[in-house]
mmCIF file with all atom_site columns, C-alpha atoms and ligand atoms in Angstrom:
data_model
loop_
_atom_site.group_PDB
_atom_site.id
_atom_site.type_symbol
_atom_site.label_atom_id
_atom_site.label_alt_id
_atom_site.label_comp_id
_atom_site.label_asym_id
_atom_site.label_entity_id
_atom_site.label_seq_id
_atom_site.pdbx_PDB_ins_code
_atom_site.Cartn_x
_atom_site.Cartn_y
_atom_site.Cartn_z
_atom_site.occupancy
_atom_site.B_iso_or_equiv
_atom_site.pdbx_formal_charge
_atom_site.auth_seq_id
_atom_site.auth_comp_id
_atom_site.auth_asym_id
_atom_site.auth_atom_id
_atom_site.pdbx_PDB_model_num
ATOM   1   C  CA  . MET A 1 1   ? -2.596 29.790  -0.708 1.00 63.00 ? 1   MET A CA  1
ATOM   2   C  CA  . PRO A 1 2   ? -3.640 26.184  -1.470 1.00 63.00 ? 2   PRO A CA  1
ATOM   3   C  CA  . LYS A 1 3   ? -7.222 25.456  -2.479 1.00 69.00 ? 3   LYS A CA  1
ATOM   4   C  CA  . PRO A 1 4   ? -9.433 24.395  0.478  1.00 69.00 ? 4   PRO A CA  1
ATOM   5   C  CA  . GLY A 1 5   ? -9.573 20.803  -0.799 1.00 67.00 ? 5   GLY A CA  1
ATOM   6   C  CA  . THR A 1 6   ? -5.797 20.614  -0.836 1.00 65.00 ? 6   THR A CA  1
ATOM   7   C  CA  . ARG A 1 7   ? -5.626 21.916  2.686  1.00 65.00 ? 7   ARG A CA  1
ATOM   8   C  CA  . ILE A 1 8   ? -7.966 19.212  3.962  1.00 56.00 ? 8   ILE A CA  1
ATOM   9   C  CA  . LEU A 1 9   ? -5.827 16.604  2.238  1.00 59.00 ? 9   LEU A CA  1
ATOM   10  C  CA  . ILE A 1 10  ? -2.677 17.977  3.856  1.00 57.00 ? 10  ILE A CA  1
ATOM   11  C  CA  . THR A 1 11  ? -4.347 17.964  7.260  1.00 59.00 ? 11  THR A CA  1
ATOM   12  C  CA  . LEU A 1 12  ? -5.566 14.400  6.803  1.00 53.00 ? 12  LEU A CA  1
ATOM   13  C  CA  . SER A 1 13  ? -2.168 13.088  5.740  1.00 57.00 ? 13  SER A CA  1
ATOM   14  C  CA  . ALA A 1 14  ? -0.530 14.845  8.680  1.00 56.00 ? 14  ALA A CA  1
ATOM   15  C  CA  . MET A 1 15  ? -3.028 13.163  11.013 1.00 54.00 ? 15  MET A CA  1
ATOM   16  C  CA  . PHE A 1 16  ? -2.414 9.810   9.375  1.00 54.00 ? 16  PHE A CA  1
ATOM   17  C  CA  . ALA A 1 17  ? 1.343  10.187  9.720  1.00 55.00 ? 17  ALA A CA  1
ATOM   18  C  CA  . GLY A 1 18  ? 0.813  10.958  13.405 1.00 51.00 ? 18  GLY A CA  1
ATOM   19  C  CA  . VAL A 1 19  ? -1.203 7.789   13.912 1.00 49.00 ? 19  VAL A CA  1
ATOM   20  C  CA  . VAL A 1 20  ? 1.393  5.659   12.150 1.00 49.00 ? 20  VAL A CA  1
ATOM   21  C  CA  . ALA A 1 21  ? 4.216  7.160   14.182 1.00 50.00 ? 21  ALA A CA  1
ATOM   22  C  CA  . ALA A 1 22  ? 2.335  6.653   17.438 1.00 59.00 ? 22  ALA A CA  1
ATOM   23  C  CA  . ARG A 1 23  ? 1.833  2.953   16.852 1.00 76.00 ? 23  ARG A CA  1
ATOM   24  C  CA  . ALA A 1 24  ? 5.303  1.511   17.248 1.00 89.00 ? 24  ALA A CA  1
ATOM   25  C  CA  . ASP A 1 25  ? 5.820  -1.670  15.314 1.00 95.00 ? 25  ASP A CA  1
ATOM   26  C  CA  . VAL A 1 26  ? 7.371  -4.502  17.325 1.00 96.00 ? 26  VAL A CA  1
ATOM   27  C  CA  . GLN A 1 27  ? 8.062  -6.657  14.253 1.00 96.00 ? 27  GLN A CA  1
ATOM   28  C  CA  . GLU A 1 28  ? 9.766  -3.793  12.478 1.00 96.00 ? 28  GLU A CA  1
ATOM   29  C  CA  . GLY A 1 29  ? 11.781 -3.167  15.660 1.00 97.00 ? 29  GLY A CA  1
ATOM   30  C  CA  . ARG A 1 30  ? 12.886 -6.770  15.618 1.00 97.00 ? 30  ARG A CA  1
ATOM   31  C  CA  . ARG A 1 31  ? 13.973 -6.506  11.984 1.00 96.00 ? 31  ARG A CA  1
ATOM   32  C  CA  . ILE A 1 32  ? 16.042 -3.407  12.789 1.00 95.00 ? 32  ILE A CA  1
ATOM   33  C  CA  . ALA A 1 33  ? 17.563 -5.136  15.822 1.00 96.00 ? 33  ALA A CA  1
ATOM   34  C  CA  . GLU A 1 34  ? 18.505 -8.208  13.786 1.00 95.00 ? 34  GLU A CA  1
ATOM   35  C  CA  . ARG A 1 35  ? 20.024 -6.073  11.078 1.00 92.00 ? 35  ARG A CA  1
ATOM   36  C  CA  . TRP A 1 36  ? 21.863 -3.471  13.152 1.00 91.00 ? 36  TRP A CA  1
ATOM   37  C  CA  . CYS A 1 37  ? 22.352 -4.740  16.677 1.00 94.00 ? 37  CYS A CA  1
ATOM   38  C  CA  . ALA A 1 38  ? 22.643 -8.539  16.454 1.00 95.00 ? 38  ALA A CA  1
ATOM   39  C  CA  . GLY A 1 39  ? 26.312 -8.358  15.475 1.00 92.00 ? 39  GLY A CA  1
ATOM   40  C  CA  . CYS A 1 40  ? 27.108 -7.649  19.120 1.00 92.00 ? 40  CYS A CA  1
ATOM   41  C  CA  . HIS A 1 41  ? 23.917 -8.077  21.156 1.00 95.00 ? 41  HIS A CA  1
ATOM   42  C  CA  . VAL A 1 42  ? 21.820 -11.182 21.533 1.00 97.00 ? 42  VAL A CA  1
ATOM   43  C  CA  . VAL A 1 43  ? 18.578 -9.591  20.363 1.00 97.00 ? 43  VAL A CA  1
ATOM   44  C  CA  . SER A 1 44  ? 16.128 -12.507 20.452 1.00 96.00 ? 44  SER A CA  1
ATOM   45  C  CA  . PRO A 1 45  ? 15.638 -15.846 22.224 1.00 93.00 ? 45  PRO A CA  1
ATOM   46  C  CA  . GLN A 1 46  ? 16.445 -17.551 18.902 1.00 94.00 ? 46  GLN A CA  1
ATOM   47  C  CA  . GLN A 1 47  ? 19.884 -15.983 18.651 1.00 95.00 ? 47  GLN A CA  1
ATOM   48  C  CA  . THR A 1 48  ? 22.569 -18.207 20.154 1.00 92.00 ? 48  THR A CA  1
ATOM   49  C  CA  . THR A 1 49  ? 25.809 -16.229 19.814 1.00 88.00 ? 49  THR A CA  1
ATOM   50  C  CA  . GLY A 1 50  ? 26.732 -12.741 20.901 1.00 84.00 ? 50  GLY A CA  1
ATOM   51  C  CA  . THR A 1 51  ? 29.568 -10.717 22.378 1.00 89.00 ? 51  THR A CA  1
ATOM   52  C  CA  . GLU A 1 52  ? 30.055 -9.081  25.757 1.00 90.00 ? 52  GLU A CA  1
ATOM   53  C  CA  . ALA A 1 53  ? 27.270 -6.669  24.843 1.00 93.00 ? 53  ALA A CA  1
ATOM   54  C  CA  . PRO A 1 54  ? 24.272 -7.090  27.166 1.00 94.00 ? 54  PRO A CA  1
ATOM   55  C  CA  . PRO A 1 55  ? 21.430 -9.152  25.653 1.00 96.00 ? 55  PRO A CA  1
ATOM   56  C  CA  . PHE A 1 56  ? 18.334 -7.162  24.755 1.00 97.00 ? 56  PHE A CA  1
ATOM   57  C  CA  . SER A 1 57  ? 16.264 -9.285  27.136 1.00 96.00 ? 57  SER A CA  1
ATOM   58  C  CA  . GLU A 1 58  ? 18.420 -7.812  29.916 1.00 96.00 ? 58  GLU A CA  1
ATOM   59  C  CA  . LEU A 1 59  ? 18.262 -4.261  28.575 1.00 95.00 ? 59  LEU A CA  1
ATOM   60  C  CA  . ALA A 1 60  ? 14.477 -4.591  28.695 1.00 96.00 ? 60  ALA A CA  1
ATOM   61  C  CA  . TYR A 1 61  ? 14.761 -4.643  32.486 1.00 95.00 ? 61  TYR A CA  1
ATOM   62  C  CA  . ARG A 1 62  ? 17.649 -2.210  32.859 1.00 94.00 ? 62  ARG A CA  1
ATOM   63  C  CA  . PHE A 1 63  ? 15.921 0.674   31.077 1.00 93.00 ? 63  PHE A CA  1
ATOM   64  C  CA  . ASP A 1 64  ? 12.371 1.930   31.021 1.00 90.00 ? 64  ASP A CA  1
ATOM   65  C  CA  . PHE A 1 65  ? 13.193 4.200   28.022 1.00 92.00 ? 65  PHE A CA  1
ATOM   66  C  CA  . ARG A 1 66  ? 10.901 6.862   29.441 1.00 91.00 ? 66  ARG A CA  1
ATOM   67  C  CA  . SER A 1 67  ? 13.354 8.890   31.457 1.00 90.00 ? 67  SER A CA  1
ATOM   68  C  CA  . ARG A 1 68  ? 16.058 8.069   28.891 1.00 88.00 ? 68  ARG A CA  1
ATOM   69  C  CA  . PRO A 1 69  ? 14.824 7.338   25.377 1.00 90.00 ? 69  PRO A CA  1
ATOM   70  C  CA  . LEU A 1 70  ? 16.803 4.845   23.333 1.00 91.00 ? 70  LEU A CA  1
ATOM   71  C  CA  . GLY A 1 71  ? 17.959 7.509   20.894 1.00 86.00 ? 71  GLY A CA  1
ATOM   72  C  CA  . GLU A 1 72  ? 19.548 9.360   23.790 1.00 86.00 ? 72  GLU A CA  1
ATOM   73  C  CA  . ILE A 1 73  ? 21.207 6.237   25.186 1.00 86.00 ? 73  ILE A CA  1
ATOM   74  C  CA  . LEU A 1 74  ? 22.733 5.474   21.818 1.00 86.00 ? 74  LEU A CA  1
ATOM   75  C  CA  . ALA A 1 75  ? 23.866 9.065   21.386 1.00 81.00 ? 75  ALA A CA  1
ATOM   76  C  CA  . GLY A 1 76  ? 25.931 8.692   24.559 1.00 80.00 ? 76  GLY A CA  1
ATOM   77  C  CA  . PRO A 1 77  ? 29.029 6.537   24.904 1.00 81.00 ? 77  PRO A CA  1
ATOM   78  C  CA  . HIS A 1 78  ? 28.325 3.284   23.102 1.00 80.00 ? 78  HIS A CA  1
ATOM   79  C  CA  . PRO A 1 79  ? 30.812 1.049   21.285 1.00 82.00 ? 79  PRO A CA  1
ATOM   80  C  CA  . ALA A 1 80  ? 31.256 1.918   17.654 1.00 74.00 ? 80  ALA A CA  1
ATOM   81  C  CA  . MET A 1 81  ? 28.135 0.976   15.765 1.00 70.00 ? 81  MET A CA  1
ATOM   82  C  CA  . PRO A 1 82  ? 27.983 0.392   12.059 1.00 67.00 ? 82  PRO A CA  1
ATOM   83  C  CA  . ALA A 1 83  ? 27.132 3.651   10.344 1.00 66.00 ? 83  ALA A CA  1
ATOM   84  C  CA  . MET A 1 84  ? 23.408 4.024   10.752 1.00 69.00 ? 84  MET A CA  1
ATOM   85  C  CA  . GLN A 1 85  ? 20.943 6.777   11.188 1.00 73.00 ? 85  GLN A CA  1
ATOM   86  C  CA  . LEU A 1 86  ? 18.366 5.777   13.735 1.00 81.00 ? 86  LEU A CA  1
ATOM   87  C  CA  . GLY A 1 87  ? 15.243 7.683   12.789 1.00 83.00 ? 87  GLY A CA  1
ATOM   88  C  CA  . ARG A 1 88  ? 12.583 8.535   15.333 1.00 84.00 ? 88  ARG A CA  1
ATOM   89  C  CA  . ASP A 1 89  ? 10.336 5.743   14.067 1.00 90.00 ? 89  ASP A CA  1
ATOM   90  C  CA  . ASP A 1 90  ? 13.237 3.279   14.145 1.00 91.00 ? 90  ASP A CA  1
ATOM   91  C  CA  . ALA A 1 91  ? 14.002 4.190   17.744 1.00 91.00 ? 91  ALA A CA  1
ATOM   92  C  CA  . ALA A 1 92  ? 10.321 3.853   18.692 1.00 94.00 ? 92  ALA A CA  1
ATOM   93  C  CA  . ASN A 1 93  ? 10.023 0.484   16.958 1.00 95.00 ? 93  ASN A CA  1
ATOM   94  C  CA  . LEU A 1 94  ? 13.245 -0.777  18.538 1.00 95.00 ? 94  LEU A CA  1
ATOM   95  C  CA  . THR A 1 95  ? 12.060 0.391   21.942 1.00 96.00 ? 95  THR A CA  1
ATOM   96  C  CA  . ALA A 1 96  ? 8.743  -1.419  21.474 1.00 96.00 ? 96  ALA A CA  1
ATOM   97  C  CA  . TYR A 1 97  ? 10.606 -4.556  20.480 1.00 97.00 ? 97  TYR A CA  1
ATOM   98  C  CA  . ILE A 1 98  ? 13.032 -4.457  23.417 1.00 96.00 ? 98  ILE A CA  1
ATOM   99  C  CA  . ARG A 1 99  ? 10.089 -3.866  25.789 1.00 95.00 ? 99  ARG A CA  1
ATOM   100 C  CA  . SER A 1 100 ? 8.300  -6.862  24.306 1.00 95.00 ? 100 SER A CA  1
ATOM   101 C  CA  . LEU A 1 101 ? 11.158 -9.082  25.529 1.00 96.00 ? 101 LEU A CA  1
ATOM   102 C  CA  . LYS A 1 102 ? 10.071 -8.592  29.128 1.00 90.00 ? 102 LYS A CA  1
ATOM   103 C  CA  . LYS A 1 103 ? 8.427  -11.736 30.340 1.00 81.00 ? 103 LYS A CA  1
HETATM 104 C  C1  . HEC B 2 .   ? 29.793 -2.995  17.670 1.00 65.91 ? 1   HEC B C1  1
HETATM 105 C  C2  . HEC B 2 .   ? 29.018 -3.756  18.633 1.00 65.91 ? 1   HEC B C2  1
HETATM 106 C  C3  . HEC B 2 .   ? 27.652 -3.211  18.999 1.00 65.91 ? 1   HEC B C3  1
HETATM 107 C  C4  . HEC B 2 .   ? 26.593 -2.915  18.158 1.00 65.91 ? 1   HEC B C4  1
HETATM 108 C  C5  . HEC B 2 .   ? 26.524 -3.077  16.645 1.00 65.91 ? 1   HEC B C5  1
HETATM 109 C  C6  . HEC B 2 .   ? 25.506 -2.457  19.003 1.00 65.91 ? 1   HEC B C6  1
HETATM 110 N  N1  . HEC B 2 .   ? 25.899 -2.464  20.322 1.00 65.91 ? 1   HEC B N1  1
HETATM 111 FE FE1 . HEC B 2 .   ? 24.814 -1.826  21.909 1.00 65.91 ? 1   HEC B FE1 1
HETATM 112 N  N2  . HEC B 2 .   ? 26.377 -2.219  23.168 1.00 65.91 ? 1   HEC B N2  1
HETATM 113 C  C7  . HEC B 2 .   ? 27.548 -2.850  22.803 1.00 65.91 ? 1   HEC B C7  1
HETATM 114 C  C8  . HEC B 2 .   ? 28.363 -3.092  23.993 1.00 65.91 ? 1   HEC B C8  1
HETATM 115 C  C9  . HEC B 2 .   ? 29.734 -3.758  24.027 1.00 65.91 ? 1   HEC B C9  1
HETATM 116 C  C10 . HEC B 2 .   ? 27.629 -2.571  25.088 1.00 65.91 ? 1   HEC B C10 1
HETATM 117 C  C11 . HEC B 2 .   ? 28.041 -2.531  26.569 1.00 65.91 ? 1   HEC B C11 1
HETATM 118 C  C12 . HEC B 2 .   ? 28.750 -1.218  26.758 1.00 65.91 ? 1   HEC B C12 1
HETATM 119 C  C13 . HEC B 2 .   ? 28.964 -0.897  28.186 1.00 65.91 ? 1   HEC B C13 1
HETATM 120 O  O1  . HEC B 2 .   ? 28.494 -1.618  29.059 1.00 65.91 ? 1   HEC B O1  1
HETATM 121 O  O2  . HEC B 2 .   ? 29.587 0.154   28.399 1.00 65.91 ? 1   HEC B O2  1
HETATM 122 C  C14 . HEC B 2 .   ? 26.391 -2.037  24.526 1.00 65.91 ? 1   HEC B C14 1
HETATM 123 C  C15 . HEC B 2 .   ? 25.396 -1.419  25.288 1.00 65.91 ? 1   HEC B C15 1
HETATM 124 C  C16 . HEC B 2 .   ? 24.148 -1.069  24.809 1.00 65.91 ? 1   HEC B C16 1
HETATM 125 C  C17 . HEC B 2 .   ? 23.092 -0.500  25.611 1.00 65.91 ? 1   HEC B C17 1
HETATM 126 C  C18 . HEC B 2 .   ? 23.186 -0.177  27.099 1.00 65.91 ? 1   HEC B C18 1
HETATM 127 C  C19 . HEC B 2 .   ? 23.882 1.138   27.248 1.00 65.91 ? 1   HEC B C19 1
HETATM 128 C  C20 . HEC B 2 .   ? 24.071 1.505   28.687 1.00 65.91 ? 1   HEC B C20 1
HETATM 129 O  O3  . HEC B 2 .   ? 24.188 2.716   28.958 1.00 65.91 ? 1   HEC B O3  1
HETATM 130 O  O4  . HEC B 2 .   ? 24.109 0.608   29.556 1.00 65.91 ? 1   HEC B O4  1
HETATM 131 C  C21 . HEC B 2 .   ? 22.025 -0.315  24.790 1.00 65.91 ? 1   HEC B C21 1
HETATM 132 C  C22 . HEC B 2 .   ? 20.650 0.264   25.172 1.00 65.91 ? 1   HEC B C22 1
HETATM 133 C  C23 . HEC B 2 .   ? 22.398 -0.752  23.468 1.00 65.91 ? 1   HEC B C23 1
HETATM 134 N  N3  . HEC B 2 .   ? 23.701 -1.196  23.530 1.00 65.91 ? 1   HEC B N3  1
HETATM 135 C  C24 . HEC B 2 .   ? 21.577 -0.741  22.381 1.00 65.91 ? 1   HEC B C24 1
HETATM 136 C  C25 . HEC B 2 .   ? 21.983 -1.085  21.089 1.00 65.91 ? 1   HEC B C25 1
HETATM 137 C  C26 . HEC B 2 .   ? 21.103 -1.034  19.930 1.00 65.91 ? 1   HEC B C26 1
HETATM 138 C  C27 . HEC B 2 .   ? 19.621 -0.641  19.967 1.00 65.91 ? 1   HEC B C27 1
HETATM 139 C  C28 . HEC B 2 .   ? 21.856 -1.399  18.862 1.00 65.91 ? 1   HEC B C28 1
HETATM 140 C  C29 . HEC B 2 .   ? 21.425 -1.485  17.409 1.00 65.91 ? 1   HEC B C29 1
HETATM 141 C  C30 . HEC B 2 .   ? 20.822 -0.261  16.861 1.00 65.91 ? 1   HEC B C30 1
HETATM 142 C  C31 . HEC B 2 .   ? 23.204 -1.680  19.341 1.00 65.91 ? 1   HEC B C31 1
HETATM 143 N  N4  . HEC B 2 .   ? 23.232 -1.485  20.696 1.00 65.91 ? 1   HEC B N4  1
HETATM 144 C  C32 . HEC B 2 .   ? 24.256 -2.069  18.534 1.00 65.91 ? 1   HEC B C32 1
HETATM 145 C  C33 . HEC B 2 .   ? 27.935 -3.179  21.506 1.00 65.91 ? 1   HEC B C33 1
HETATM 146 C  C34 . HEC B 2 .   ? 27.188 -2.946  20.360 1.00 65.91 ? 1   HEC B C34 1
#
């Protein structure tokens, strides 16, 4: 049984973690995209070369990511990706970034 003070601290950090997770970070999403997805997808207006993979600016319109979250899309058939574990925060940040490409 933790001391009452400890319990308050635990509660507060849990709340803080919730706030951080809820606020998806577009810039972080862009960094992840440039690191993990840019090898095949054109992920930003600044990127000039890509493959047959659809540009992210197009994916922004093709998916709303509500009915089908990004994590689920990537879990389905998708060309071999470099070994990566897409955490929940990563997926949220990537989603926020892709959405931000809508004009
Ligand atoms: C090895 C190359 C490669 C990498 C790396 C890659 N993709 Fe793809 N991706 C593709 C190709 C090719 C397609 C088109 C596949 C198709 O139309 O069946 C695609 C399709 C997609 C789609 C659309 C899927 C659908 O059902 O239409 C999404 C969303 C997507 N990629 C997201 C990502 C994200 C996010 C990353 C980085 C975490 C990533 N991809 C990394 C090659 C890649």
